[in-house]
Amino acid sequence: MRSDANRLRFEIGARDGTARAGVIHTAHGPIETPAFIPLATKGSVRGLEGREVAGLGYQLILGNTYHLFVSPGPERIAAAGGLHGFMGWERALITDSGGFQVFSLAHGGVANEVKGSGRSGGEHGSKVEITEEGARFRSYRDGSELFISPEVSMRVQAALGSDIALVFDECTPFHADREYTARSTERTHRWLDRCLEWHQSEGPERQAVFGIVQGGVHEDLRRESAAAIAAAGVDGIAIGGTLGRDKEEMGAVLAMTAPLLPEAAPKHLLGIGEVDDLLGGIALGLDVFDCAVPTRLARHGVALAPVPEKRFRLDLRKGGWAGNREPLVDGCPCPACQHHDRDYVSYLSRAEELTAVRLIVLHNLTYMRELTRHARAAIEAGEFDKYRAAVLAGRSPWDARR
RNA sequence: UCCGGGGUAGCUCAACGGCAGAGCAUUCGACUGUUAAUCGAAGGGUUGUGGGUUCGAAUCCCACCCCCGGAG
């Protein structure tokens, strides 16, 4: 494991069973873990300004190589001082490599899978071609052809200037057979080597690189992959690929995969971020989690709330909120809950007012931050299991340790 | 009072002799490294009323009731 202190340093401050609380030090400041990472796919946490995201307490957000490559392009962002300068974000940035788009564009029609899209849209399948060299895509904007290889991905991420770059991988779908997953995982390992080779000679000095463990739901493949990533010398390690068809299987895949990762490295679970899943990941010793769900649900009128029987969701677009004077969640410190009630926010959401999106995004990101902040405190106090049980039983994060 | 236009789903309107539809609204479902402020599904009708013609009428004919516009 390469450990370049001026690029990235990870300190584990407390342990509670396999869970741990730490700090990832980057060129743009620290990230206290466990941490949730909001997505800023196209250079913005949708609906919010960077200052607001920082104001909520977030120290790391995720931008996407594929989207920013398509538009506005790496040259324009580099000329603006990298993604930090372009979007006015002064804290740490991680960039996804574009690898997930190979999956989502090729397998957009795959349903019933934890890390898949339940939507139709498989017509994209014919438009993605994966070869040893890289992946050929269609631009989501104008359909024009573009090509991303490990070297292209790293070059773009270098131009974006993220603090943490992710290696270019293929996110294998659940419905790929073992044979395909094995071959794909091996190719991802070769891509890893090419990413690191490019980065060592031409990448920014201060930019860290995380490898990505593949192998699907197969224990031996996950084991081989974890070993290959760790041996390659990376600054951190992420779990990618399919995690199974449902939450139960995801739990099993993660329980089997997490112990395979090197202890000293920051561990990132890609794409997972529902309330219960985050707690499960933290319990397994995972440190950072990025996910579209809290922000996407907010845009769809759904607020996170301590209601496990409704999957921690309060759907404000549904009927029945008229006249309800309660805050979205009692005791929540967010602006929506401090100053407004369910009646008003529900009305705004159904009226398609942008203010509703903002209020619920602020709420959901506050909720996720509170969830991880108290998880961290619970780990430091040696009470994580108790905290997790209380949240899963329906306590709010800020009440769960009382 | 006369002339013209119009009354179809909660709303705005299609269908103009052959199984009454759409959009919006409503209700429900989905959303996990964001092509997603999105997508999917369902419920909802004595076609203003009464008669007539026809195998068959929202559609054609007659009468009446309402609404809109114009004329006086």
CSV table of N, CA, C and O (backbone and C1' of nucleotides) in Angstrom, one decimal, chain A residues 96 119 124 169 171 212 271 277 292-293 295 299-300 354, chain B residues 26-39:
chain,number,residue,atom,x,y,z
A,96,ASP,N,-15.6,10.3,-9.6
A,96,ASP,CA,-15.9,9.0,-10.1
A,96,ASP,C,-15.3,8.9,-11.5
A,96,ASP,O,-15.1,9.9,-12.2
A,119,ARG,N,-35.3,1.2,-14.0
A,119,ARG,CA,-36.1,1.7,-15.1
A,119,ARG,C,-35.9,0.9,-16.4
A,119,ARG,O,-34.9,0.2,-16.5
A,124,HIS,N,-30.0,1.7,-24.5
A,124,HIS,CA,-28.6,2.2,-24.5
A,124,HIS,C,-27.6,1.1,-24.6
A,124,HIS,O,-26.5,1.3,-25.0
A,169,ASP,N,-13.0,1.5,-13.9
A,169,ASP,CA,-13.4,0.1,-13.7
A,169,ASP,C,-14.6,-0.2,-14.6
A,169,ASP,O,-15.2,0.6,-15.2
A,171,CYS,N,-18.3,-1.7,-13.8
A,171,CYS,CA,-19.2,-2.1,-12.7
A,171,CYS,C,-20.0,-3.3,-13.2
A,171,CYS,O,-21.0,-3.1,-14.0
A,212,ILE,N,-10.7,0.0,-7.0
A,212,ILE,CA,-12.1,-0.5,-6.8
A,212,ILE,C,-12.1,-2.0,-6.9
A,212,ILE,O,-11.7,-2.6,-7.9
A,271,GLY,N,-21.9,4.0,-4.0
A,271,GLY,CA,-23.3,4.1,-4.5
A,271,GLY,C,-24.3,3.7,-3.4
A,271,GLY,O,-25.5,3.6,-3.8
A,277,ASP,N,-28.7,0.9,5.3
A,277,ASP,CA,-27.5,0.4,4.6
A,277,ASP,C,-26.2,1.1,5.1
A,277,ASP,O,-25.2,0.5,5.2
A,292,ALA,N,-26.9,8.7,-4.5
A,292,ALA,CA,-27.8,9.7,-5.1
A,292,ALA,C,-29.1,9.8,-4.4
A,292,ALA,O,-29.8,10.8,-4.6
A,293,VAL,N,-29.4,8.8,-3.6
A,293,VAL,CA,-30.7,8.7,-3.0
A,293,VAL,C,-31.2,9.9,-2.2
A,293,VAL,O,-32.3,10.4,-2.4
A,295,THR,N,-30.5,13.0,-2.2
A,295,THR,CA,-30.8,14.2,-3.0
A,295,THR,C,-31.8,13.9,-4.0
A,295,THR,O,-32.7,14.8,-4.3
A,299,ARG,N,-35.7,15.7,-4.5
A,299,ARG,CA,-36.3,16.3,-5.6
A,299,ARG,C,-37.6,15.7,-6.0
A,299,ARG,O,-38.5,16.3,-6.7
A,300,HIS,N,-37.8,14.4,-5.5
A,300,HIS,CA,-39.1,13.7,-5.8
A,300,HIS,C,-40.1,13.9,-4.6
A,300,HIS,O,-41.1,13.2,-4.6
A,354,LEU,N,-39.6,25.3,-6.7
A,354,LEU,CA,-38.2,25.0,-6.5
A,354,LEU,C,-37.8,25.0,-5.0
A,354,LEU,O,-36.9,24.3,-4.6
B,26,U,P,-52.7,16.5,-7.5
B,26,U,O5',-53.8,15.4,-7.2
B,26,U,C5',-55.0,15.7,-6.5
B,26,U,C4',-55.9,14.5,-6.4
B,26,U,C3',-55.2,13.3,-5.8
B,26,U,O3',-55.2,13.3,-4.4
B,26,U,C1',-56.4,12.7,-7.8
B,27,U,P,-54.0,12.8,-3.6
B,27,U,O5',-54.1,11.2,-3.8
B,27,U,C5',-55.1,10.5,-3.1
B,27,U,C4',-55.1,9.1,-3.5
B,27,U,C3',-53.8,8.4,-3.4
B,27,U,O3',-53.5,7.9,-2.1
B,27,U,C1',-54.7,7.9,-5.6
B,28,C,P,-52.0,7.8,-1.6
B,28,C,O5',-51.5,6.5,-2.4
B,28,C,C5',-52.0,5.2,-2.2
B,28,C,C4',-51.5,4.2,-3.2
B,28,C,C3',-50.0,4.1,-3.3
B,28,C,O3',-49.5,3.2,-2.3
B,28,C,C1',-50.9,4.2,-5.5
B,29,G,P,-48.0,3.4,-1.8
B,29,G,O5',-47.1,2.8,-3.0
B,29,G,C5',-47.4,1.5,-3.4
B,29,G,C4',-46.6,1.2,-4.7
B,29,G,C3',-45.1,1.5,-4.6
B,29,G,O3',-44.3,0.6,-3.9
B,29,G,C1',-46.0,2.2,-6.7
B,30,A,P,-43.0,1.0,-3.2
B,30,A,O5',-42.0,1.4,-4.4
B,30,A,C5',-41.3,0.4,-5.1
B,30,A,C4',-40.7,1.0,-6.4
B,30,A,C3',-39.4,1.8,-6.2
B,30,A,O3',-38.3,0.9,-6.0
B,30,A,C1',-40.8,2.9,-7.7
B,31,C,P,-37.2,1.3,-4.9
B,31,C,O5',-36.3,2.4,-5.7
B,31,C,C5',-35.9,2.1,-7.0
B,31,C,C4',-35.3,3.4,-7.6
B,31,C,C3',-34.2,3.9,-6.8
B,31,C,O3',-33.1,4.4,-7.7
B,31,C,C1',-35.9,5.5,-7.0
B,32,U,P,-31.8,3.4,-7.9
B,32,U,O5',-30.9,3.5,-6.6
B,32,U,C5',-30.5,4.8,-6.2
B,32,U,C4',-29.2,4.6,-5.4
B,32,U,C3',-28.2,3.7,-6.0
B,32,U,O3',-26.8,4.2,-5.9
B,32,U,C1',-28.7,3.0,-3.8
B,33,G,P,-26.4,5.6,-6.8
B,33,G,O5',-24.9,6.0,-6.7
B,33,G,C5',-23.9,5.0,-6.9
B,33,G,C4',-22.6,5.8,-7.1
B,33,G,C3',-22.5,6.2,-8.6
B,33,G,O3',-23.0,7.5,-8.8
B,33,G,C1',-20.5,5.0,-7.8
B,34,U,P,-22.8,8.3,-10.3
B,34,U,O5',-24.1,8.4,-11.1
B,34,U,C5',-25.4,8.1,-10.4
B,34,U,C4',-26.5,8.6,-11.3
B,34,U,C3',-26.1,9.6,-12.4
B,34,U,O3',-26.5,9.3,-13.7
B,34,U,C1',-27.7,10.6,-10.8
B,35,U,P,-26.9,8.4,-14.6
B,35,U,O5',-27.3,9.4,-15.7
B,35,U,C5',-26.8,9.9,-16.8
B,35,U,C4',-27.8,10.9,-17.3
B,35,U,C3',-29.2,10.9,-16.8
B,35,U,O3',-29.7,12.2,-16.9
B,35,U,C1',-29.2,10.4,-19.1
B,36,A,P,-30.2,13.2,-15.8
B,36,A,O5',-31.4,12.5,-15.1
B,36,A,C5',-32.7,12.6,-15.7
B,36,A,C4',-33.7,12.6,-14.6
B,36,A,C3',-33.4,13.3,-13.3
B,36,A,O3',-34.5,14.0,-12.9
B,36,A,C1',-33.8,11.0,-12.9
B,37,A,P,-34.4,15.5,-12.3
B,37,A,O5',-35.9,15.8,-11.9
B,37,A,C5',-36.5,15.2,-10.8
B,37,A,C4',-37.5,16.2,-10.2
B,37,A,C3',-38.3,16.9,-11.2
B,37,A,O3',-39.5,16.2,-11.5
B,37,A,C1',-37.3,18.5,-9.8
B,38,U,P,-40.4,16.3,-12.9
B,38,U,O5',-39.9,14.9,-13.6
B,38,U,C5',-38.7,14.9,-14.3
B,38,U,C4',-38.1,13.5,-14.4
B,38,U,C3',-39.2,12.4,-14.7
B,38,U,O3',-39.4,12.3,-16.1
B,38,U,C1',-38.0,11.7,-12.8
B,39,C,P,-40.8,11.8,-16.8
B,39,C,O5',-40.9,10.3,-16.4
B,39,C,C5',-39.9,9.4,-17.0
B,39,C,C4',-40.1,8.0,-16.4
B,39,C,C3',-41.5,7.4,-16.4
B,39,C,O3',-41.7,6.8,-17.6
B,39,C,C1',-40.5,7.2,-14.2
